[in-house]
Amino acid sequence: MGVRELGLPQRAAVGGLPSRVTIWEVGPRDGLQNESAIVPVEVKLEFLDRLADAGLTTLEATSFVSPKWVPQLADAEQLLERLTRREGVRYPVLVPNERGLKRALDANCRDIAIFGSATETFAQRNLNSTVEKQFDMFAPVVSGALDAGMDVRAYLSMCFGDPWEGPVPYSQVVSAGKRLLELGCSQLSLGDTIGVATAGQVEGLLAAFADAGVGPERLAVHFHDTYGQALANTVTALRCGVSTVDSSAGGLGGCPYAESATGNLATEDLLWTLDGLGVETGVDLGKLAATSAWMAERLGRPSPSRVVSALTG
Ligand code: HMG
Ligand code: MG
């Protein structure tokens, strides 16, 4: 698949942004978990390899969740067994409970992520739990993982609105997020699971975390792009000091347990902006767009990323 190379975007830096951003690539996990047709493990492996070739250094590879809940990722053991892990690349996996931790340990994972909910309905639908009970499920996972020398990230979903409960107060999000961090997690990724956030809300929530003693260096942002706001929200978060951004190659994705969730912010759309702003990422946009075009062919439909279609269409 050819990629147009015009030396664009043109560089024009603005002040108030981090000089370097870490892209937390979630395509192989968040991107694929929603696909109803099972993607062969060989395709997943090639996808991971190509993402590493493009220069991405954090590749969320899969999940150790119940295969009944997410059949697409039931091949997690097989995938990790066959994956050639590269020096300098991290391959985090999602783990909800002690059963998942054991599977991750057996697969020699070094990085895991727990995933909580800020709202009751999503805690029920995604974890068969409650907001309160989820911390009891996660506590032994985090302590066991830390004892084994792993790094643990926490996700918090429905930070900016919930499809069943509507608006979610900042205080509710901050309280759940702090409890996840206090378990011993190194970073908290704020999930806009259904893509409804707008920029002022992002600034407001980050300010509420800062007031509660959690600065942007401990936070990441995770925007789905349902309403086309993900990029604007990301730039707002960068201006507030956040420097880790979750995105998915080609804009793949969605959450099987969240009504109306579409794909994540496309990594290529993010890169076009960051390259234009002169923010370092270490990622090659052309290689990545070619990878997403290749993946779109495997999935049988075009990538929703505007940048992928402009570069490869
Ligand atoms: P449950 O049904 O209450 O659990 O689910 P259970 O303990 O009763 O177990 C049910 C069955 O699953 C049992 O098997 C267990 O052994 C098995 P059975 O006896 O019936 O044969 N089981 C497992 N198998 C393998 N690995 C495991 C595991 N745990 C139980 N770890 C549970 C509770 C948490 C397991 C379930 O709700 C679950 O797996 N949920 C995960 C859902 C999910 O992966 N959602 C998508 C990821 S979150 C997301 O996308 C949002 C995010 O991107 C951020 C954002 O956008 O906001 C991160
Ligand atoms: Mg997500």
Coordinates of N, CA, C and O in Angstrom, one line a residue, residues 96 114-135 137-138 154-165 168-169 171-180 183 188-191 193 255 257-258:
P96 N -8.3 -7.9 34.9 CA -9.3 -7.4 35.8 C -9.3 -8.0 37.2 O -9.8 -7.4 38.2
I114 N -5.2 -2.3 35.1 CA -6.5 -2.6 35.6 C -7.4 -1.6 35.0 O -7.0 -0.6 34.5
F115 N -8.7 -1.9 35.1 CA -9.7 -0.9 34.4 C -10.9 -0.8 35.2 O -11.7 -1.7 35.3
G116 N -11.1 0.3 35.9 CA -12.2 0.6 36.7 C -13.2 1.5 36.0 O -13.0 2.0 34.9
S117 N -14.4 1.7 36.7 CA -15.4 2.6 36.2 C -15.7 3.7 37.2 O -15.8 3.4 38.4
A118 N -16.0 4.9 36.6 CA -16.5 6.0 37.5 C -18.0 5.9 37.8 O -18.5 6.6 38.7
T119 N -18.7 5.1 37.0 CA -20.2 5.0 37.2 C -20.6 3.6 37.5 O -20.0 2.6 37.1
E120 N -21.8 3.5 38.2 CA -22.3 2.2 38.6 C -22.7 1.4 37.5 O -22.5 0.2 37.4
T121 N -23.4 2.0 36.5 CA -24.0 1.2 35.4 C -22.8 0.5 34.6 O -22.9 -0.7 34.3
F122 N -21.8 1.2 34.4 CA -20.7 0.6 33.6 C -19.9 -0.4 34.4 O -19.4 -1.4 33.9
A123 N -19.8 -0.1 35.7 CA -19.1 -1.1 36.6 C -19.9 -2.5 36.5 O -19.3 -3.5 36.4
Q124 N -21.2 -2.3 36.5 CA -22.0 -3.5 36.3 C -21.9 -4.2 35.0 O -21.6 -5.4 34.9
R125 N -22.0 -3.4 33.9 CA -22.0 -4.0 32.6 C -20.6 -4.4 32.1 O -20.5 -5.4 31.3
N126 N -19.6 -3.8 32.6 CA -18.2 -4.2 32.1 C -17.5 -5.1 33.0 O -16.6 -5.8 32.5
L127 N -17.8 -5.1 34.3 CA -17.1 -5.9 35.2 C -18.0 -6.8 36.1 O -17.5 -7.5 37.0
N128 N -19.3 -6.7 35.9 CA -20.3 -7.4 36.8 C -20.0 -7.1 38.2 O -19.9 -8.0 39.1
S129 N -19.8 -5.8 38.5 CA -19.4 -5.4 39.9 C -20.1 -4.1 40.2 O -21.0 -3.7 39.5
T130 N -19.6 -3.4 41.3 CA -20.1 -2.1 41.6 C -18.9 -1.2 41.7 O -17.8 -1.7 41.7
V131 N -19.1 0.1 41.7 CA -17.9 1.0 41.9 C -17.2 0.6 43.1 O -15.9 0.5 43.1
E132 N -17.9 0.4 44.2 CA -17.2 0.0 45.5 C -16.5 -1.3 45.4 O -15.3 -1.4 45.8
K133 N -17.2 -2.3 44.9 CA -16.6 -3.7 44.9 C -15.4 -3.9 43.9 O -14.6 -4.7 44.1
Q134 N -15.4 -3.0 42.9 CA -14.3 -3.1 41.9 C -12.9 -2.9 42.6 O -11.9 -3.6 42.3
F135 N -12.9 -2.1 43.6 CA -11.6 -1.8 44.3 C -11.1 -3.1 45.0 O -9.9 -3.4 45.1
M137 N -11.7 -6.1 44.0 CA -11.2 -7.0 43.0 C -9.8 -6.6 42.6 O -9.0 -7.5 42.4
F138 N -9.6 -5.3 42.5 CA -8.3 -4.8 41.9 C -7.2 -4.9 43.0 O -6.0 -5.0 42.6
A154 N -3.6 2.2 35.7 CA -5.1 2.1 35.9 C -5.8 2.9 34.8 O -5.4 4.0 34.5
Y155 N -6.9 2.3 34.4 CA -7.8 3.0 33.5 C -9.0 3.4 34.4 O -9.4 2.6 35.2
L156 N -9.6 4.5 34.0 CA -11.0 4.8 34.6 C -11.9 5.2 33.5 O -11.6 6.1 32.7
S157 N -13.0 4.5 33.4 CA -13.9 4.7 32.3 C -15.0 5.6 32.7 O -15.3 5.8 33.8
M158 N -15.7 6.2 31.7 CA -16.9 7.1 31.8 C -16.6 8.3 32.6 O -17.3 8.8 33.4
C159 N -15.4 8.9 32.3 CA -14.9 10.1 33.1 C -15.6 11.4 32.6 O -15.6 12.4 33.3
F160 N -16.3 11.3 31.4 CA -16.8 12.6 30.9 C -18.3 12.4 30.5 O -18.8 13.3 29.8
G161 N -18.9 11.4 30.9 CA -20.3 11.1 30.5 C -20.5 9.7 30.3 O -19.6 8.9 29.9
D162 N -21.8 9.3 30.6 CA -22.1 7.8 30.6 C -23.4 7.7 29.8 O -24.3 8.4 30.0
P163 N -23.5 6.6 29.0 CA -24.7 6.5 28.1 C -25.9 6.2 28.8 O -27.0 6.4 28.3
W164 N -25.9 5.7 30.1 CA -27.1 5.4 30.8 C -27.3 6.4 31.9 O -28.4 6.7 32.3
E165 N -26.2 7.0 32.5 CA -26.4 7.9 33.6 C -26.3 9.4 33.3 O -26.5 10.2 34.1
V168 N -21.3 13.0 34.4 CA -20.7 12.4 35.5 C -19.9 13.6 36.2 O -19.0 14.2 35.6
P169 N -20.2 13.9 37.5 CA -19.6 15.0 38.2 C -18.0 14.8 38.3 O -17.6 13.6 38.5
S171 N -16.2 15.4 40.8 CA -15.9 14.9 42.1 C -15.9 13.3 42.1 O -15.1 12.7 42.8
Q172 N -16.9 12.8 41.4 CA -17.1 11.3 41.3 C -15.9 10.7 40.6 O -15.4 9.6 41.0
V173 N -15.5 11.4 39.6 CA -14.3 10.8 38.8 C -13.0 10.9 39.6 O -12.3 9.9 39.7
V174 N -12.8 12.1 40.2 CA -11.6 12.2 41.0 C -11.5 11.2 42.1 O -10.5 10.6 42.4
S175 N -12.7 11.0 42.8 CA -12.7 10.1 43.9 C -12.3 8.7 43.5 O -11.5 8.0 44.1
A176 N -12.9 8.2 42.4 CA -12.6 6.9 41.9 C -11.2 6.8 41.4 O -10.5 5.8 41.7
G177 N -10.8 7.8 40.7 CA -9.4 7.8 40.1 C -8.3 7.8 41.2 O -7.3 7.1 41.1
K178 N -8.6 8.6 42.3 CA -7.6 8.6 43.4 C -7.5 7.2 44.0 O -6.4 6.8 44.4
R179 N -8.6 6.6 44.2 CA -8.6 5.3 44.8 C -7.8 4.3 44.0 O -7.1 3.4 44.5
L180 N -7.9 4.4 42.7 CA -7.2 3.4 41.8 C -5.7 3.7 42.0 O -4.9 2.8 42.1
L183 N -4.0 2.4 45.1 CA -3.7 1.0 45.2 C -2.3 0.7 44.9 O -1.8 -0.4 45.2
L188 N -2.7 6.9 35.8 CA -4.2 6.8 35.6 C -4.6 7.4 34.3 O -4.3 8.5 34.0
S189 N -5.2 6.5 33.5 CA -5.6 7.0 32.1 C -7.1 7.3 32.2 O -8.0 6.4 32.6
L190 N -7.5 8.5 31.9 CA -8.9 9.0 32.0 C -9.6 8.7 30.7 O -9.3 9.3 29.6
G191 N -10.6 7.8 30.8 CA -11.3 7.3 29.6 C -12.5 8.1 29.3 O -13.4 8.2 30.1
T193 N -15.0 7.0 27.3 CA -15.4 5.7 26.7 C -16.3 5.9 25.5 O -16.2 5.1 24.6
C255 N -15.8 -0.2 22.7 CA -15.9 -1.1 23.9 C -17.2 -1.9 23.7 O -18.3 -1.3 23.6
Y257 N -19.0 -3.3 25.8 CA -19.9 -3.1 26.8 C -20.4 -1.7 27.1 O -21.0 -1.4 28.1
A258 N -20.1 -0.8 26.1 CA -20.5 0.6 26.2 C -21.3 0.9 24.9 O -20.7 0.9 23.8

